[in-house]
mmCIF file of C-alpha atoms in Angstrom:
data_model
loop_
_atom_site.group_PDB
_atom_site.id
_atom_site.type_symbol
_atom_site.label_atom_id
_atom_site.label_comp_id
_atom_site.label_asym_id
_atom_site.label_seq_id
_atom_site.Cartn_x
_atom_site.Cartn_y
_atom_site.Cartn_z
ATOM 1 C CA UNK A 57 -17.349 -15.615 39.948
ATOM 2 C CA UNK A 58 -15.768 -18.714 38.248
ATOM 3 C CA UNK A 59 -16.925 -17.159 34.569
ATOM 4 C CA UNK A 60 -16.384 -13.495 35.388
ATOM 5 C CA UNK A 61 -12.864 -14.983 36.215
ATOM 6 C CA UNK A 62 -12.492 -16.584 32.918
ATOM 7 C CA UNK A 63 -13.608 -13.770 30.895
ATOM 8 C CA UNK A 64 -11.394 -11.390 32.674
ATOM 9 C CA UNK A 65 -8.934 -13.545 32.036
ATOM 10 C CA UNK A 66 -10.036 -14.552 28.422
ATOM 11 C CA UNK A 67 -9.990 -10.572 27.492
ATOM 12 C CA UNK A 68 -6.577 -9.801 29.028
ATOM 13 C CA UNK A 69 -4.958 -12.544 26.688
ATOM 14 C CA UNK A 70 -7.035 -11.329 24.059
ATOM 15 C CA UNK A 71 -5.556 -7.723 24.227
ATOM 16 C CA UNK A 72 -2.127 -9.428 24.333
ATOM 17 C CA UNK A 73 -2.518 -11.944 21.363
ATOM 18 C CA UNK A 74 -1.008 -14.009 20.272
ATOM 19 C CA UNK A 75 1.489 -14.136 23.122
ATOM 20 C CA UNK A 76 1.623 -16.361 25.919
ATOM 21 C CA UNK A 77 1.007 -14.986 29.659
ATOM 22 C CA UNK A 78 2.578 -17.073 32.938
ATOM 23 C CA UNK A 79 -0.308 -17.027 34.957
ATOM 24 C CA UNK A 80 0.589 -14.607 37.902
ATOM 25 C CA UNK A 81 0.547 -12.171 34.970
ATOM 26 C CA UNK A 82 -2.626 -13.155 33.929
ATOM 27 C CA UNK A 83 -4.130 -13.150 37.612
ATOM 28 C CA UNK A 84 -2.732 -10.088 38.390
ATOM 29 C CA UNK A 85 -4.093 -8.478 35.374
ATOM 30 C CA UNK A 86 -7.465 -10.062 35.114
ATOM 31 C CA UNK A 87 -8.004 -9.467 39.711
ATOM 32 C CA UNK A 88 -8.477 -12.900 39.947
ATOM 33 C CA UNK A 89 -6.596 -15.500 42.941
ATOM 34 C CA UNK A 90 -4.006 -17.583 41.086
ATOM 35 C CA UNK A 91 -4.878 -20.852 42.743
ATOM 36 C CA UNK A 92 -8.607 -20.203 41.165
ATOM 37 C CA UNK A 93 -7.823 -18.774 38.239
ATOM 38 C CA UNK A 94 -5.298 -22.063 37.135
ATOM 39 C CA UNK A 95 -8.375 -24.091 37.424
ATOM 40 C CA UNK A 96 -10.603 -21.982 35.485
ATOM 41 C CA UNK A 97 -7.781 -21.731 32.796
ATOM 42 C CA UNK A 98 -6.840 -25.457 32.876
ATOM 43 C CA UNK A 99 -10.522 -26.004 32.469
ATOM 44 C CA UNK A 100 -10.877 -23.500 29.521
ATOM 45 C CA UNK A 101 -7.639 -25.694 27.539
ATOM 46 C CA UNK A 102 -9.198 -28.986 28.294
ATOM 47 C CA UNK A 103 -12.593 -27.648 26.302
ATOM 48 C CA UNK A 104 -10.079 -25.721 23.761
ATOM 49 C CA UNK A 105 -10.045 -22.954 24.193
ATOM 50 C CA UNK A 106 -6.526 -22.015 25.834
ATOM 51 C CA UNK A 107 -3.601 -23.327 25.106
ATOM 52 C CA UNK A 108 -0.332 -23.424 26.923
ATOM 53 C CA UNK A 109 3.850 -23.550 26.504
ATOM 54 C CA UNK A 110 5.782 -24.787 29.295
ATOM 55 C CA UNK A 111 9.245 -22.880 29.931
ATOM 56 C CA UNK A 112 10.399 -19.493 29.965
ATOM 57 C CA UNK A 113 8.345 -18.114 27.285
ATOM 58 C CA UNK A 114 6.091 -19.805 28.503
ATOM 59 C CA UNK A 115 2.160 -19.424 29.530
ATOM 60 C CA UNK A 116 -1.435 -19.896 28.550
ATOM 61 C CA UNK A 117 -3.001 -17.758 25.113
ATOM 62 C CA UNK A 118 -5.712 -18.174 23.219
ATOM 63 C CA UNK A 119 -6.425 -21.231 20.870
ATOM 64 C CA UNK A 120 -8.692 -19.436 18.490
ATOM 65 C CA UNK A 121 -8.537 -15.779 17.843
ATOM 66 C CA UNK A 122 -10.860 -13.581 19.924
ATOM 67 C CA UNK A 123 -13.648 -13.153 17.617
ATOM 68 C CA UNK A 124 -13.917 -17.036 17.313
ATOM 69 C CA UNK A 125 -14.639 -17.348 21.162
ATOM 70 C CA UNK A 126 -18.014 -16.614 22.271
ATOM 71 C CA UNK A 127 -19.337 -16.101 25.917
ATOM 72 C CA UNK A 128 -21.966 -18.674 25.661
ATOM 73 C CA UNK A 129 -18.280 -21.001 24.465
ATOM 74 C CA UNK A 130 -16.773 -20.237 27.746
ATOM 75 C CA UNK A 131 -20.220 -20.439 30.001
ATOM 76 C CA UNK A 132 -20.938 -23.105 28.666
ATOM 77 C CA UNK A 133 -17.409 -24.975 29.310
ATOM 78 C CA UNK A 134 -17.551 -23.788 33.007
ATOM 79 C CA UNK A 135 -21.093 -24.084 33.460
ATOM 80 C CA UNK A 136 -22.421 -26.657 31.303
ATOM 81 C CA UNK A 137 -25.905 -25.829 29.055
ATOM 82 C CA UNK A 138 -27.347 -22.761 28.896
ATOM 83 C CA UNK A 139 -30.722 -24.268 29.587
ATOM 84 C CA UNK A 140 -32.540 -23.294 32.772
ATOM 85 C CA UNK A 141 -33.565 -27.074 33.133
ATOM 86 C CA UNK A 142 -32.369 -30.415 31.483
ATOM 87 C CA UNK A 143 -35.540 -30.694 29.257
ATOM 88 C CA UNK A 144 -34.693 -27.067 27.505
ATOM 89 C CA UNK A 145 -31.120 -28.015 26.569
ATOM 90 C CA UNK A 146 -30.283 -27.900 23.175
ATOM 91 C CA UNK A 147 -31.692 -31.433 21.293
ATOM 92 C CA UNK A 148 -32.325 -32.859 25.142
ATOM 93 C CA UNK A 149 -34.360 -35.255 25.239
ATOM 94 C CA UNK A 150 -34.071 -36.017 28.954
ATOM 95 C CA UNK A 151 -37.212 -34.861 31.367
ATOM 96 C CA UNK A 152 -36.521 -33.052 34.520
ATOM 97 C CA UNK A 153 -37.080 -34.638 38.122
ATOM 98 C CA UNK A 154 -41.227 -35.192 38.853
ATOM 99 C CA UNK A 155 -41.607 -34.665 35.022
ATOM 100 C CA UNK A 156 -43.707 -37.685 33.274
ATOM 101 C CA UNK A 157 -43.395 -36.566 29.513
ATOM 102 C CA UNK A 158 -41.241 -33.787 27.475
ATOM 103 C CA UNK A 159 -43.678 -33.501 24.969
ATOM 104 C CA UNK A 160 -46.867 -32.624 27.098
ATOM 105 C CA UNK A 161 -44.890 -30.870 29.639
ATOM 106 C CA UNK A 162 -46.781 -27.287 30.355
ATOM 107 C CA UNK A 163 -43.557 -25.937 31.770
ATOM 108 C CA UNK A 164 -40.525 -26.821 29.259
ATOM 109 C CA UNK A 165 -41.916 -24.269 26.091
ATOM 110 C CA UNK A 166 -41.169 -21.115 28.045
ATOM 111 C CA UNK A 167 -37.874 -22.579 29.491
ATOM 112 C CA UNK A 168 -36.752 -23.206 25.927
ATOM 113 C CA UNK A 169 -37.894 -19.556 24.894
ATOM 114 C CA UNK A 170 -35.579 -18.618 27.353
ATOM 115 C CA UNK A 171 -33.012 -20.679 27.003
ATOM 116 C CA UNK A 172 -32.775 -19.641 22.754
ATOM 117 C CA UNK A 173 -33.039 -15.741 24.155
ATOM 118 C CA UNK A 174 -29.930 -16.294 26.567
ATOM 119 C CA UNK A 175 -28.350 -18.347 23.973
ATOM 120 C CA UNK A 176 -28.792 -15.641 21.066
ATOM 121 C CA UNK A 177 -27.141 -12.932 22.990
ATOM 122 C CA UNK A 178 -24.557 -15.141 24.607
ATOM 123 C CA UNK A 179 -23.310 -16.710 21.438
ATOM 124 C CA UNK A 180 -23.241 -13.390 19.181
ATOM 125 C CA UNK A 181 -20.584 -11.405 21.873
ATOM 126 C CA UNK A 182 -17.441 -12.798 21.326
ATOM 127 C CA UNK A 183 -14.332 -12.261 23.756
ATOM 128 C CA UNK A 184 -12.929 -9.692 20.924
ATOM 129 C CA UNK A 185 -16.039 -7.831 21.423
ATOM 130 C CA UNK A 186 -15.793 -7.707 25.258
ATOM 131 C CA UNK A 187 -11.849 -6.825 25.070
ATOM 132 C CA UNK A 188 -13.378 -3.685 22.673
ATOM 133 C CA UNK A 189 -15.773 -2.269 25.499
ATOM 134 C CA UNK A 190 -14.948 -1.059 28.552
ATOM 135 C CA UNK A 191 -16.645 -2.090 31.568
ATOM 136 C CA UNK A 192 -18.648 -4.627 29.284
ATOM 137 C CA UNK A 193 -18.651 -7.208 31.635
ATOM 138 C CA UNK A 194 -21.238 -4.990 34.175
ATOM 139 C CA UNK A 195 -23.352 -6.231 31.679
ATOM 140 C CA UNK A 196 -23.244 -9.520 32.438
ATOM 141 C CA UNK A 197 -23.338 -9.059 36.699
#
């Protein structure tokens, strides 16, 4: 729930750039609980990709412009790598628990298949792409 959150959240500031949202706005808008969602969205600044202005104009928006924030961007701020295992992670070079060597391991080629399919679709749909079709996050459920 913690990325649906984020880019429900990411695509209702998108359709409202480049003006900042207070956050009940942004929680009402996006069905997400407030106390969650300022986590998720203090998480998503901290990794760049929000940013915020205190006051009475005040509220988060997006640091980039829409097109320039991928899903795999915000998965992989929330979630960490895309990878299925710590051996299939982009230039890892760290073997999973019970594993003796990367190189001979039977098991890490088809994680890292998957891991560069997830990564291809993930990193070409952008949050301006999302905020363009509706009900596109079903896709991702």
């Amino acid at each position: 729930m913690k990325a649906r959150y984020a880019l429900q959240a990411l695509i209702f500031l998108a359709e409202r750039s480049p003006v900042a949202i207070p956050i009940a706005v942004i929680a009402e808008g996006s069905n997400a609980p407030r106390k969650f969602l300022e986590a998720i969205l203090l998480e998503l600044k901290m990794d760049g990709l929000l940013t915020s202005r205190m006051g009475r104009s005040g509220g988060y928006e997006l640091a980039r412009p829409p097109h320039g924030i991928s899903v795999a961007d915000v998965l992989r701020c929330l979630d960490g790598p895309l990878a299925l295992a710590p051996c299939a992670a982009r230039n890892s070079t760290r073997t999973c628990p019970g594993c003796v060597d990367l190189h001979t391991c039977a098991i890490r080629p088809s994680l890292t298949a998957a891991r560069s399919a997830v990564a291809e679709v993930l990193e070409n749909r952008t949050i301006a792409d999302l905020a363009k079709v509706p009900g596109a996050l079903e896709e991702f459920s």
